[in-house]
mmCIF file of C-alpha atoms in Angstrom:
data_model
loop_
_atom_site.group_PDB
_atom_site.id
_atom_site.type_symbol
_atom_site.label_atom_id
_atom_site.label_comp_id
_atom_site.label_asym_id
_atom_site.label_seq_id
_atom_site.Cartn_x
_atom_site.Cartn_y
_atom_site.Cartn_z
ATOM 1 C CA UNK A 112 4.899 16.452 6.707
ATOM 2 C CA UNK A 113 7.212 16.320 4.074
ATOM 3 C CA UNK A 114 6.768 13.780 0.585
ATOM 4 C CA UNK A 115 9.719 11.818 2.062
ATOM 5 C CA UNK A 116 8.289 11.804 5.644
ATOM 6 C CA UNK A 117 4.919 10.743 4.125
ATOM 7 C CA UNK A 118 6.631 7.751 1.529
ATOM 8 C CA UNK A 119 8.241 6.574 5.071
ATOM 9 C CA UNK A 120 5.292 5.949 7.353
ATOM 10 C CA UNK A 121 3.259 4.603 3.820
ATOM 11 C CA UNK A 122 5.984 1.992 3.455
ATOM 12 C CA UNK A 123 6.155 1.105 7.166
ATOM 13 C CA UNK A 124 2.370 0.880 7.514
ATOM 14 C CA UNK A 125 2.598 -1.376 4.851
ATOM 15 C CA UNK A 126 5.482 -3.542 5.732
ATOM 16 C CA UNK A 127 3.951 -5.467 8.183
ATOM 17 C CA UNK A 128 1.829 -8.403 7.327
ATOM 18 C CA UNK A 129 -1.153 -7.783 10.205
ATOM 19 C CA UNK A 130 -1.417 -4.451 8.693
ATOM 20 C CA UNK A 131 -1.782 -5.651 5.000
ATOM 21 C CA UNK A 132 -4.309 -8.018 6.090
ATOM 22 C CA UNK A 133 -6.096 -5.293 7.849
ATOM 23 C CA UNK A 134 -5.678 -3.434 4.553
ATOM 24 C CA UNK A 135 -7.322 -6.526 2.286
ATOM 25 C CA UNK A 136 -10.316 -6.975 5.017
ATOM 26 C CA UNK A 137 -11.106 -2.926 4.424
ATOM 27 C CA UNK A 138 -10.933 -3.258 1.257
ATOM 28 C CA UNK A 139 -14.329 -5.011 0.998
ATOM 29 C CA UNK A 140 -16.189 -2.064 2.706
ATOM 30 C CA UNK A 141 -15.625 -0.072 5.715
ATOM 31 C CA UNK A 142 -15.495 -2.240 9.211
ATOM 32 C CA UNK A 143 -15.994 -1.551 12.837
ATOM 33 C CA UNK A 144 -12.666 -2.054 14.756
ATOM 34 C CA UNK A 145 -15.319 -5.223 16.218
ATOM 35 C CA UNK A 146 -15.248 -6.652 13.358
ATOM 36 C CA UNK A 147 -12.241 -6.995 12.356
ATOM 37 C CA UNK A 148 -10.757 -8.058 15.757
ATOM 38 C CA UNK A 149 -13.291 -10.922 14.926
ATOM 39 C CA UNK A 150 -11.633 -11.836 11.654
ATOM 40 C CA UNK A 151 -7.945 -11.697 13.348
ATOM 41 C CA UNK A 152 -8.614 -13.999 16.582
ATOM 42 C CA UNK A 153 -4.729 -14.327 16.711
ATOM 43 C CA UNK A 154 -4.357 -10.528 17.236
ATOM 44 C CA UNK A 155 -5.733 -8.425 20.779
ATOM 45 C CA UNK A 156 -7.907 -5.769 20.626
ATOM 46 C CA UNK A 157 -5.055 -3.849 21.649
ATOM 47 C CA UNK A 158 -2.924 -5.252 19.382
ATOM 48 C CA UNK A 159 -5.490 -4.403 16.419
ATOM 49 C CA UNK A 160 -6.063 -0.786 17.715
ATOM 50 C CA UNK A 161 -2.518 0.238 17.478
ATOM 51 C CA UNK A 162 -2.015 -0.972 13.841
ATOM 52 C CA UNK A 163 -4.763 0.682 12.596
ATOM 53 C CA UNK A 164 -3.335 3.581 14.262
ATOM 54 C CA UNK A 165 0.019 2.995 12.125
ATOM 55 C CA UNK A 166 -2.421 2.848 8.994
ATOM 56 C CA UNK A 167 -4.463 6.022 10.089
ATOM 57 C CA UNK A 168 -1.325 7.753 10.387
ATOM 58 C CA UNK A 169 -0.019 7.048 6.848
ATOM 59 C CA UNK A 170 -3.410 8.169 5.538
ATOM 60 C CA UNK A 171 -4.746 4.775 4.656
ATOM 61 C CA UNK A 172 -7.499 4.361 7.451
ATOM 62 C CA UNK A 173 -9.859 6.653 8.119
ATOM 63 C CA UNK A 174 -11.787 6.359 10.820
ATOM 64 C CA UNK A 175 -15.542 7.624 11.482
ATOM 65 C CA UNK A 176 -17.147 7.583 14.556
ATOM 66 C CA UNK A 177 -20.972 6.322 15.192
ATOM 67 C CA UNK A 178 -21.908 6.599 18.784
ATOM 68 C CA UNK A 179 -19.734 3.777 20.627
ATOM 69 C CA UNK A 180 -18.737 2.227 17.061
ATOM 70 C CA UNK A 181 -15.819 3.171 15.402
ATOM 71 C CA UNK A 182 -15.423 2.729 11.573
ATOM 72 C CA UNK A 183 -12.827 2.254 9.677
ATOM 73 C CA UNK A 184 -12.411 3.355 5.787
ATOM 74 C CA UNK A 185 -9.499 2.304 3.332
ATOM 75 C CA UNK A 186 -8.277 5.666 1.411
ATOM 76 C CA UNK A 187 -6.190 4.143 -1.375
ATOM 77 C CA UNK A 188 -5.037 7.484 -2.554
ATOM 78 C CA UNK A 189 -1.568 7.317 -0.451
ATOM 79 C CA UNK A 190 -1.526 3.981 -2.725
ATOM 80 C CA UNK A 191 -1.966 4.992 -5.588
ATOM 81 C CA UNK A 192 0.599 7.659 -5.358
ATOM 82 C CA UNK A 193 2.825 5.458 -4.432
ATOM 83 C CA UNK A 194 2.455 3.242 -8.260
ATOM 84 C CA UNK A 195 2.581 6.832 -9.941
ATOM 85 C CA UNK A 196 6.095 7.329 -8.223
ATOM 86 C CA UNK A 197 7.782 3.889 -7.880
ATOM 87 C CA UNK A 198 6.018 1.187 -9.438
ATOM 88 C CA UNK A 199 4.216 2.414 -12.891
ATOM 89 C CA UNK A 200 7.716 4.144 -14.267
ATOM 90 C CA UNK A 201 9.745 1.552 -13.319
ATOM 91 C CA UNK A 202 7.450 -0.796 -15.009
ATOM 92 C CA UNK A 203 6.927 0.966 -17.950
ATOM 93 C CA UNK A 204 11.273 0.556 -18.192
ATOM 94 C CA UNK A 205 11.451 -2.834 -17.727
ATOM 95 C CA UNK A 206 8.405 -3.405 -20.504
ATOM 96 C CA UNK A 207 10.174 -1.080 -22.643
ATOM 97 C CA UNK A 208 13.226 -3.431 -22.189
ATOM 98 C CA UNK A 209 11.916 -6.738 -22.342
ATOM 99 C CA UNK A 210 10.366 -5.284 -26.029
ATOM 100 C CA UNK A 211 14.067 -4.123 -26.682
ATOM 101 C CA UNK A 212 15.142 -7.800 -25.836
ATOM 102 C CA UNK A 213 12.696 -9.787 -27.834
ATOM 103 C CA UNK A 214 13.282 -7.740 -30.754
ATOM 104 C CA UNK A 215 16.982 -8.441 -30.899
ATOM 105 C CA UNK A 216 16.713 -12.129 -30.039
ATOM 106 C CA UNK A 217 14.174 -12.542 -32.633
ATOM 107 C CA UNK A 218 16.386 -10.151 -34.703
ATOM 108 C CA UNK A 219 19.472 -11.919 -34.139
ATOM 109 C CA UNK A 220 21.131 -9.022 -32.812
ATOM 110 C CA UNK A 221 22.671 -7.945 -29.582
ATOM 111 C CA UNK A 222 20.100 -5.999 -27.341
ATOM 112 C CA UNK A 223 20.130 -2.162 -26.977
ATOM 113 C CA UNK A 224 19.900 -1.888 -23.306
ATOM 114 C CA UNK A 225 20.768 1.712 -22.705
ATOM 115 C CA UNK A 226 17.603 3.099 -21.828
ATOM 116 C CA UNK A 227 17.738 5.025 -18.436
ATOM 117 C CA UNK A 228 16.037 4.648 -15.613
ATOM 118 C CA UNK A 229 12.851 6.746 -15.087
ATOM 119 C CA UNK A 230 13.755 8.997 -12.982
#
């Protein structure tokens, strides 16, 4: 599976909200596919099953079984890759600018706003 192929599912598997909720309940421990169906009422067994299947296929759920019981782990890596491409550069730009701005206003002169984007 290719980077871009791998971004895609990540940001689908996180675009929905039952799926970030799943994602905020795992990230208190590891939980049986049980127990979470008991913390979403609203949601069907079913229902439950195939988005953790969406998160298990962008690498954020990994699942362990025990016997009859199956388990289900947050990896965070796919996460955290996703801040070192998108969010940290593009934050580190628009600190960088905001800095840029304050200077000048406190300055009194016009902002220097050609930085580029991180690429």
């Amino acid at each position: 599976m290719s980077i871009d192929d791998q971004d895609d599912a990540l940001f689908k598997a996180l675009g929905h909200r039952a799926r970030r909720q799943l994602l905020d309940l795992l990230k208190e421990g590891p939980k049986t596919t049980g127990a979470l169906c008991e913390v979403l009422p609203q949601l069907n067994r079913c229902t439950v099953m195939q988005h953790l299947r969406v998160l298990e296929d962008a690498g954020l759920v990994v699942v362990e079984r025990r016997g009859r019981e199956r388990w289900n782990h947050l990896d965070a890596l796919p996460i955290h890759a996703l801040h070192e491409r998108w969010i940290g550069p593009y934050a580190t730009y628009a600190v960088n600018m905001l800095g840029a701005l304050k200077q000048a206003a406190e300055g009194g002169q016009p902002a220097r706003l050609d930085e580029t984007l991180p690429e």
